[in-house]
Each structure stands twice: as C-alpha cells, then as structure tokens.
C-alpha cells in the first residue's frame, strides 16, 4: 500500500490533523478498553480455569507489557516502512485475531499466548505511529490535541467497566472476549485515516542516527565479474543482508538512551506507570475484596475515568487563563495527589468513599500523563518522537510486568491489596524526586545554552 502524505506548510493549520486526532482517540479507546475489560474478566477466567488470581492478572499485565516491550522494534518499522497506515492495519488484524482465538482457548497457556503475543503486538503496531503523526500536525496546539486524543483512555475505563460486566453476565467471558475481538477490528478503519504530512529528512544530531544510503537500496550492492559466479553472488547477498540488518538496528536510535534528561524522565514515568498498570488490572478485584458487590466494583473504573478526564484537561484549560503553571508544577501536583489517594484507598471500605478516592487517583494520573505527553513532545525533534516513545515503552513494559506480578503476589501473601496500595503511595514519592532531578538537569542545560 503506497504511503500518502499531505503537504503541510504550517503546523496547527491543517484540518486533517483533527481527523487524525479523532482516529487516535478511537484507537486508544479500544486499546486501553481491552486492558480494562481483561481486569473485569479476571475472576471469571480464574474460576473457569481453576487458576490463581496472580496468574490471570499477570496475563492481563503482560498483554499491555508486550505492546510496550516491542517498542524499539516498532520504532525501527516506523522508520523503515513507507506506509504507517499499513503498520496500523496489520496491528488491528493481529489485535482482533488474538481476542477471537483467545475466546476459544482451553488452557491458560493458550489464552496467554493469544492475548499476550497476538493482541499485545497488535496494540503496539496500532498506536505508536499515531503520536508521531500528531506531532507533525501540531506544535502550539499539541497539548490540546493530545489531551483530546488521550481522553479516550479514561473514557474507556468509564465505558468498558460496566459494559464488560453486562456482557459477562449475558454471554460469559468467552462470548465477551469474542465481542472484544470484533470491536478491536475497528482499528483497521482508523488506520485508513492515518495520512501523514510531509516531514523533512533528519539532518543533524537531534534527528535519527543517519542510515547509510548504500544500505537503503539492495540493488546497489553488487560484485565485480560475471553474475554467474556463485561465490561472488553469495558474497554480494551476504553483504546486502548484513547492511540491511545494520540499517534496521541503526534506525532504532540507540543514542537517545545516553541522554540524561531522557533517563530521569523515563525513570520517573516508570514509577507512575508501575502504579497505573497494577491499579487498572486489580481495581475491580480490590473493590470486591473490600466488601463491594460486583456491580458496585464495576463502577470504580467509571469514577477513575472521570477523574482521569478532569486531570487531562486541567492543564490545557488553565494555560488559557492568567493562572498558567509550569508543566513540571503540574507533575508535582499530580504525584502528590496520587500519593495521598493511594494511601487513603488502602483503608477505605465504604462504597461512596472508594468512588471519591478512586476519582482522585484518576485525576492524579491524568494530570501527570498530560504533562508527560507535552514534555516528551518537546524533549527532542519530531522525527525522533516515535523512537523516544518506543524506548520509554520498552523500559516501562519491563517494569509493568513486575507490577502485575508483584501486586498479585502481595494479595496471595496477605489476602488483600492494602499492602500493594501502600507500596504505590511510596513509589509516587520516589517519582517526585526523579522528576525534580530531571527538572534541574533541564534548567542547567538551558542555562548553558
């Protein structure tokens, strides 16, 4: 499929950018909604397979982690493949197939392979490319564009929680997962709308590492003498393969890993994402073990989503008033709010109080997520944005795996999620320290300039 690009002379002025915002909204809605749905299905799947909570919960976290761990691979594909639309469409096919096949599984291993490998990789291929295109369309309005797009994440919590519970009560977990596969197939339509503007080729060290020109075209690799000479032909083929492999790894942009700001920003976000992944998966289960009914517990994602939406739009709306705050100040505010909320949630049993505290947790995550998106957008050039996001996702995915496993094991050891929530509150304090170090490094580099 040939790549289509729209020539854009000025960022923030091409109306097609808002079409891409809408497509990104839908893709994120489906991707994160599926994660929430797995959390609601957790106990039903455990009972059907007579397994442990931590095993099924870890499988749900691994689904999200696979999409993160494959980040550098996706970054290289994004650079080398001419059509981002094709990448997104393939991701939609894999994501849909994983849930459909998983609905027919007879063992936990079969279910894990289909959900983690197929759907997880499909999720990665589906949504990374959208952020690179968004950054090409928007600069001054990027904060608003990404807030609108990413607001689908909390909306997915609001919609998928109760919807999945209704489907579970009506069709069972297998029928629900089959329907999830059908919904995921709509990513293919969003992929067709992904038309990128023309982007200048990287020319300096702020861009991707330069890919050798001679490695871009295999036809230029030849050997002297008669083409019938099998030894020379084999040598030429081996050289082509070697250079193409070198080109693939070079396009991953390993240089970004040595950037101090990237290191501390990524470390701080790992702390936030660690808590986010564990809480999203076990939120409903925690409510049930705290004495809520299954219907009451299924509403917790709704309040979390409402808070997340409020947090997402808090900074963009405030920026248009006289009360504009620095982005890093919003980060501190969100982290402190999550610290207090996680600690409070550990000891709350009343349904109304749990709803309110869960809303504050969502608000804190929304504030930090929005601020992180803006910081990353201007951390480097547009051409390197996808690589930055993918490397952050790889590192975050490794920690997310530990989040689901550790949270589940804490429940198995203690019989509740209280200790895990206390751990989350402590981790949020660590994230404040890491953000503070990042801010100091940034200011020092600005002073040197």
Short mmCIF file of C-alpha atoms in Angstrom, two decimals, residues 113-439:
data_model
loop_
_atom_site.label_atom_id
_atom_site.label_comp_id
_atom_site.label_asym_id
_atom_site.label_seq_id
_atom_site.Cartn_x
_atom_site.Cartn_y
_atom_site.Cartn_z
CA UNK A 113 -0.27 -16.85 24.02
CA UNK A 114 -3.17 -15.45 22.02
CA UNK A 115 -3.74 -12.41 24.24
CA UNK A 116 -0.12 -11.55 25.03
CA UNK A 117 1.60 -12.37 21.73
CA UNK A 118 -1.02 -11.58 19.09
CA UNK A 119 -3.12 -8.86 20.74
CA UNK A 120 -0.17 -7.33 22.61
CA UNK A 121 1.94 -6.98 19.47
CA UNK A 122 -1.11 -5.73 17.57
CA UNK A 123 -1.62 -3.00 20.16
CA UNK A 124 1.99 -1.84 19.75
CA UNK A 125 1.75 -1.67 15.96
CA UNK A 126 -1.56 0.18 16.21
CA UNK A 127 -0.97 3.24 18.33
CA UNK A 128 2.71 4.33 18.33
CA UNK A 129 2.53 5.68 14.79
CA UNK A 130 -0.39 7.96 15.63
CA UNK A 131 1.64 10.08 18.07
CA UNK A 132 4.38 10.64 15.50
CA UNK A 133 1.80 11.90 13.01
CA UNK A 134 0.09 14.08 15.64
CA UNK A 135 3.39 15.79 16.43
CA UNK A 136 3.83 16.51 12.71
CA UNK A 137 0.45 18.28 12.54
CA UNK A 138 0.58 20.22 15.83
CA UNK A 139 3.03 22.35 17.77
CA UNK A 140 1.31 25.12 19.75
CA UNK A 141 -1.94 23.12 19.84
CA UNK A 142 -0.21 19.82 20.62
CA UNK A 143 -1.26 19.99 24.27
CA UNK A 144 -4.93 20.28 23.28
CA UNK A 145 -4.65 17.65 20.52
CA UNK A 146 -3.03 15.06 22.75
CA UNK A 147 -5.45 15.85 25.60
CA UNK A 148 -8.43 15.17 23.32
CA UNK A 149 -6.84 12.02 21.92
CA UNK A 150 -5.72 10.59 25.25
CA UNK A 151 -9.02 11.45 26.97
CA UNK A 152 -10.26 8.23 25.38
CA UNK A 153 -8.14 6.32 27.91
CA UNK A 154 -10.29 7.34 30.90
CA UNK A 155 -13.42 7.15 28.77
CA UNK A 156 -12.50 3.53 28.07
CA UNK A 157 -12.43 2.99 31.83
CA UNK A 158 -15.87 4.56 32.13
CA UNK A 159 -17.40 2.60 29.24
CA UNK A 160 -15.59 -0.73 29.29
CA UNK A 161 -16.03 -1.43 33.01
CA UNK A 162 -19.85 -1.55 33.18
CA UNK A 163 -20.16 -2.73 29.54
CA UNK A 164 -17.84 -5.68 30.12
CA UNK A 165 -19.74 -6.61 33.27
CA UNK A 166 -23.04 -6.59 31.35
CA UNK A 167 -21.56 -8.69 28.56
CA UNK A 168 -20.02 -11.05 31.12
CA UNK A 169 -23.38 -11.57 32.84
CA UNK A 170 -25.07 -12.14 29.47
CA UNK A 171 -22.58 -14.12 27.36
CA UNK A 172 -19.91 -15.31 29.78
CA UNK A 173 -16.23 -14.43 29.49
CA UNK A 174 -15.76 -16.32 26.21
CA UNK A 175 -18.58 -14.52 24.45
CA UNK A 176 -17.38 -11.21 25.87
CA UNK A 177 -13.86 -11.80 24.56
CA UNK A 178 -15.25 -12.68 21.13
CA UNK A 179 -17.10 -9.36 21.05
CA UNK A 180 -13.87 -7.61 22.14
CA UNK A 181 -12.19 -9.08 19.07
CA UNK A 182 -14.90 -7.63 16.84
CA UNK A 183 -14.59 -4.19 18.43
CA UNK A 184 -10.79 -4.28 18.04
CA UNK A 185 -11.16 -4.81 14.29
CA UNK A 186 -12.34 -1.19 14.02
CA UNK A 187 -8.69 -0.17 14.32
CA UNK A 188 -8.38 -1.08 10.63
CA UNK A 189 -10.73 1.78 9.74
CA UNK A 190 -8.72 4.23 11.85
CA UNK A 191 -5.56 3.11 10.08
CA UNK A 192 -7.02 4.17 6.74
CA UNK A 193 -7.37 7.72 8.09
CA UNK A 194 -3.71 7.95 9.09
CA UNK A 195 -2.28 10.22 6.40
CA UNK A 196 0.94 11.88 7.48
CA UNK A 197 2.12 15.34 6.37
CA UNK A 198 5.40 15.72 4.55
CA UNK A 199 8.28 15.74 7.04
CA UNK A 200 11.79 16.97 6.39
CA UNK A 201 14.53 14.34 6.46
CA UNK A 202 16.75 14.28 9.55
CA UNK A 203 19.91 16.26 9.09
CA UNK A 204 21.51 16.82 12.48
CA UNK A 205 22.25 15.02 15.69
CA UNK A 206 18.84 15.91 17.06
CA UNK A 207 17.35 13.64 14.44
CA UNK A 208 17.62 9.91 13.97
CA UNK A 209 21.02 8.36 13.58
CA UNK A 210 21.86 8.57 9.90
CA UNK A 211 21.10 5.42 7.94
CA UNK A 212 23.76 4.67 5.30
CA UNK A 213 22.47 5.43 1.83
CA UNK A 214 24.04 2.36 0.33
CA UNK A 215 22.08 0.18 2.74
CA UNK A 216 18.78 1.65 1.63
CA UNK A 217 18.77 0.01 -1.73
CA UNK A 218 19.77 -3.60 -2.08
CA UNK A 219 20.07 -3.26 -5.86
CA UNK A 220 23.20 -1.11 -5.45
CA UNK A 221 25.04 -3.96 -3.77
CA UNK A 222 26.83 -5.92 -6.47
CA UNK A 223 30.07 -7.78 -7.12
CA UNK A 224 32.57 -7.44 -9.86
CA UNK A 225 32.84 -10.05 -12.57
CA UNK A 226 30.34 -12.38 -14.06
CA UNK A 227 26.99 -12.64 -12.29
CA UNK A 228 27.13 -16.33 -12.88
CA UNK A 229 29.93 -16.65 -10.38
CA UNK A 230 28.11 -18.26 -7.47
CA UNK A 231 30.77 -17.38 -4.89
CA UNK A 232 30.69 -13.68 -5.74
CA UNK A 233 26.89 -13.72 -5.87
CA UNK A 234 26.73 -15.32 -2.44
CA UNK A 235 29.17 -12.69 -1.09
CA UNK A 236 27.03 -9.90 -2.51
CA UNK A 237 23.89 -11.37 -0.94
CA UNK A 238 25.57 -11.76 2.43
CA UNK A 239 26.76 -8.15 2.28
CA UNK A 240 23.24 -6.98 1.47
CA UNK A 241 21.77 -8.89 4.41
CA UNK A 242 24.47 -7.56 6.75
CA UNK A 243 23.90 -3.96 5.73
CA UNK A 244 20.12 -4.27 5.95
CA UNK A 245 20.45 -5.70 9.46
CA UNK A 246 22.78 -2.82 10.33
CA UNK A 247 20.25 -0.37 8.89
CA UNK A 248 17.46 -1.94 10.97
CA UNK A 249 19.36 -1.59 14.25
CA UNK A 250 20.67 1.88 13.39
CA UNK A 251 17.11 3.10 12.82
CA UNK A 252 16.26 2.22 16.43
CA UNK A 253 18.12 5.37 17.52
CA UNK A 254 20.16 3.97 20.42
CA UNK A 255 21.74 7.40 21.04
CA UNK A 256 18.64 8.56 22.87
CA UNK A 257 19.47 6.13 25.70
CA UNK A 258 22.51 8.23 26.64
CA UNK A 259 20.53 11.45 27.11
CA UNK A 260 20.38 12.39 30.81
CA UNK A 261 17.01 14.08 30.56
CA UNK A 262 15.58 11.02 28.83
CA UNK A 263 16.96 8.75 31.56
CA UNK A 264 15.47 10.63 34.51
CA UNK A 265 12.19 11.43 32.76
CA UNK A 266 11.76 7.78 31.83
CA UNK A 267 12.65 6.60 35.34
CA UNK A 268 10.09 8.94 36.88
CA UNK A 269 7.39 7.82 34.47
CA UNK A 270 8.20 4.17 35.18
CA UNK A 271 7.18 4.80 38.79
CA UNK A 272 3.86 6.32 37.69
CA UNK A 273 3.16 3.60 35.11
CA UNK A 274 4.06 0.86 37.60
CA UNK A 275 1.22 2.01 39.84
CA UNK A 276 -1.12 2.66 36.93
CA UNK A 277 -0.80 -0.84 35.45
CA UNK A 278 -1.27 -2.60 38.75
CA UNK A 279 -4.23 -0.44 39.79
CA UNK A 280 -6.07 -0.72 36.46
CA UNK A 281 -5.89 -4.51 36.49
CA UNK A 282 -6.79 -5.07 40.15
CA UNK A 283 -9.08 -2.09 40.75
CA UNK A 284 -12.32 -4.09 40.48
CA UNK A 285 -10.90 -7.05 42.39
CA UNK A 286 -9.79 -4.74 45.20
CA UNK A 287 -13.30 -3.31 45.45
CA UNK A 288 -14.83 -6.78 45.69
CA UNK A 289 -12.38 -7.89 48.38
CA UNK A 290 -13.17 -4.69 50.30
CA UNK A 291 -16.81 -5.78 50.51
CA UNK A 292 -18.38 -4.20 47.43
CA UNK A 293 -20.76 -6.12 45.18
CA UNK A 294 -19.55 -6.97 41.67
CA UNK A 295 -21.84 -4.29 40.20
CA UNK A 296 -20.56 -1.66 42.64
CA UNK A 297 -16.95 -2.63 41.98
CA UNK A 298 -17.50 -2.43 38.21
CA UNK A 299 -18.34 1.28 38.70
CA UNK A 300 -14.91 2.07 40.16
CA UNK A 301 -13.33 2.30 36.68
CA UNK A 302 -16.04 4.82 35.81
CA UNK A 303 -15.06 7.19 38.60
CA UNK A 304 -11.38 6.59 37.81
CA UNK A 305 -12.09 7.56 34.20
CA UNK A 306 -13.98 10.71 35.20
CA UNK A 307 -11.08 11.80 37.35
CA UNK A 308 -8.60 11.00 34.58
CA UNK A 309 -10.53 13.17 32.11
CA UNK A 310 -10.61 16.06 34.56
CA UNK A 311 -6.89 15.70 35.11
CA UNK A 312 -6.15 15.53 31.39
CA UNK A 313 -7.87 18.83 30.61
CA UNK A 314 -6.90 20.67 33.78
CA UNK A 315 -3.55 21.95 32.46
CA UNK A 316 -4.64 22.79 28.86
CA UNK A 317 -7.63 24.78 30.11
CA UNK A 318 -5.67 26.56 32.83
CA UNK A 319 -2.99 27.51 30.29
CA UNK A 320 -5.58 29.71 28.58
CA UNK A 321 -6.11 31.77 31.73
CA UNK A 322 -3.89 34.02 33.84
CA UNK A 323 -3.24 31.13 36.22
CA UNK A 324 -0.85 29.31 33.88
CA UNK A 325 1.55 26.99 35.73
CA UNK A 326 4.82 25.44 34.53
CA UNK A 327 4.39 21.89 33.24
CA UNK A 328 6.65 20.46 35.93
CA UNK A 329 4.46 22.03 38.63
CA UNK A 330 1.51 20.06 37.32
CA UNK A 331 3.63 16.92 37.56
CA UNK A 332 4.38 17.56 41.24
CA UNK A 333 0.72 18.27 41.93
CA UNK A 334 -0.43 15.05 40.28
CA UNK A 335 2.17 12.89 42.05
CA UNK A 336 1.32 14.27 45.49
CA UNK A 337 -2.39 13.75 44.81
CA UNK A 338 -1.78 10.11 43.87
CA UNK A 339 0.41 9.56 46.94
CA UNK A 340 -2.37 10.70 49.27
CA UNK A 341 -5.14 8.90 47.34
CA UNK A 342 -3.41 5.51 47.14
CA UNK A 343 -2.65 5.64 50.84
CA UNK A 344 -6.27 6.52 51.66
CA UNK A 345 -7.71 3.89 49.31
CA UNK A 346 -5.85 1.13 51.17
CA UNK A 347 -8.07 1.57 54.23
CA UNK A 348 -11.44 2.58 52.75
CA UNK A 349 -14.37 0.13 52.74
CA UNK A 350 -17.41 2.35 52.20
CA UNK A 351 -18.60 2.43 48.58
CA UNK A 352 -19.08 6.24 48.29
CA UNK A 353 -15.66 6.92 49.79
CA UNK A 354 -13.98 4.41 47.46
CA UNK A 355 -15.66 6.09 44.50
CA UNK A 356 -14.36 9.54 45.53
CA UNK A 357 -10.82 8.38 46.28
CA UNK A 358 -10.66 6.40 43.03
CA UNK A 359 -11.69 9.57 41.20
CA UNK A 360 -8.77 11.43 42.81
CA UNK A 361 -6.39 8.65 41.79
CA UNK A 362 -7.60 9.00 38.20
CA UNK A 363 -7.24 12.78 38.38
CA UNK A 364 -3.65 12.47 39.52
CA UNK A 365 -2.79 10.07 36.73
CA UNK A 366 -4.49 12.34 34.20
CA UNK A 367 -2.52 15.40 35.30
CA UNK A 368 0.83 13.57 35.19
CA UNK A 369 0.03 11.81 31.91
CA UNK A 370 -0.89 15.07 30.17
CA UNK A 371 2.24 16.81 31.46
CA UNK A 372 4.41 13.86 30.41
CA UNK A 373 3.00 13.92 26.87
CA UNK A 374 3.86 17.60 26.49
CA UNK A 375 7.35 17.20 27.98
CA UNK A 376 8.18 14.28 25.69
CA UNK A 377 6.88 16.13 22.62
CA UNK A 378 9.46 18.88 23.11
CA UNK A 379 12.22 16.68 24.54
CA UNK A 380 13.66 16.25 21.04
CA UNK A 381 12.72 16.72 17.38
CA UNK A 382 9.51 15.46 15.78
CA UNK A 383 11.43 12.89 13.75
CA UNK A 384 12.73 11.25 16.92
CA UNK A 385 9.46 11.32 18.86
CA UNK A 386 8.34 7.80 17.94
CA UNK A 387 11.75 6.41 18.92
CA UNK A 388 11.60 8.22 22.29
CA UNK A 389 8.11 6.86 22.97
CA UNK A 390 9.08 3.34 21.94
CA UNK A 391 12.20 3.21 24.11
CA UNK A 392 10.23 4.58 27.06
CA UNK A 393 7.63 1.91 26.41
CA UNK A 394 10.23 -0.87 26.37
CA UNK A 395 11.65 0.17 29.73
CA UNK A 396 8.20 0.81 31.16
CA UNK A 397 6.95 -2.54 29.89
CA UNK A 398 9.62 -4.41 31.81
CA UNK A 399 8.53 -2.66 35.00
CA UNK A 400 4.84 -3.18 34.18
CA UNK A 401 5.42 -6.92 34.15
CA UNK A 402 6.74 -6.66 37.68
CA UNK A 403 3.77 -4.50 38.66
CA UNK A 404 1.15 -7.10 37.82
CA UNK A 405 3.19 -9.96 39.24
CA UNK A 406 4.14 -8.21 42.48
CA UNK A 407 0.64 -6.86 43.14
CA UNK A 408 -0.88 -10.30 42.59
CA UNK A 409 1.70 -11.99 44.81
CA UNK A 410 1.11 -9.41 47.57
CA UNK A 411 -2.56 -10.38 47.51
CA UNK A 412 -1.70 -14.07 47.68
CA UNK A 413 0.62 -13.43 50.66
CA UNK A 414 -1.59 -11.04 52.61
CA UNK A 415 -5.13 -11.79 51.42
CA UNK A 416 -5.79 -8.17 50.40
CA UNK A 417 -4.45 -5.35 48.24
CA UNK A 418 -3.79 -2.94 51.14
CA UNK A 419 -0.04 -3.54 51.21
CA UNK A 420 0.13 -3.02 47.43
CA UNK A 421 -1.66 0.33 47.69
CA UNK A 422 0.69 1.46 50.46
CA UNK A 423 3.57 0.44 48.19
CA UNK A 424 2.05 2.53 45.36
CA UNK A 425 1.93 5.62 47.58
CA UNK A 426 5.62 5.21 48.43
CA UNK A 427 6.54 4.79 44.77
CA UNK A 428 4.82 8.07 43.96
CA UNK A 429 7.16 9.86 46.37
CA UNK A 430 10.12 8.35 44.52
CA UNK A 431 8.71 9.68 41.24
CA UNK A 432 8.63 13.21 42.69
CA UNK A 433 12.35 13.00 43.44
CA UNK A 434 13.16 11.75 39.93
CA UNK A 435 11.06 14.49 38.31
CA UNK A 436 12.90 17.04 40.45
CA UNK A 437 16.28 15.76 39.20
CA UNK A 438 15.01 15.89 35.60
CA UNK A 439 13.90 19.48 36.08
#
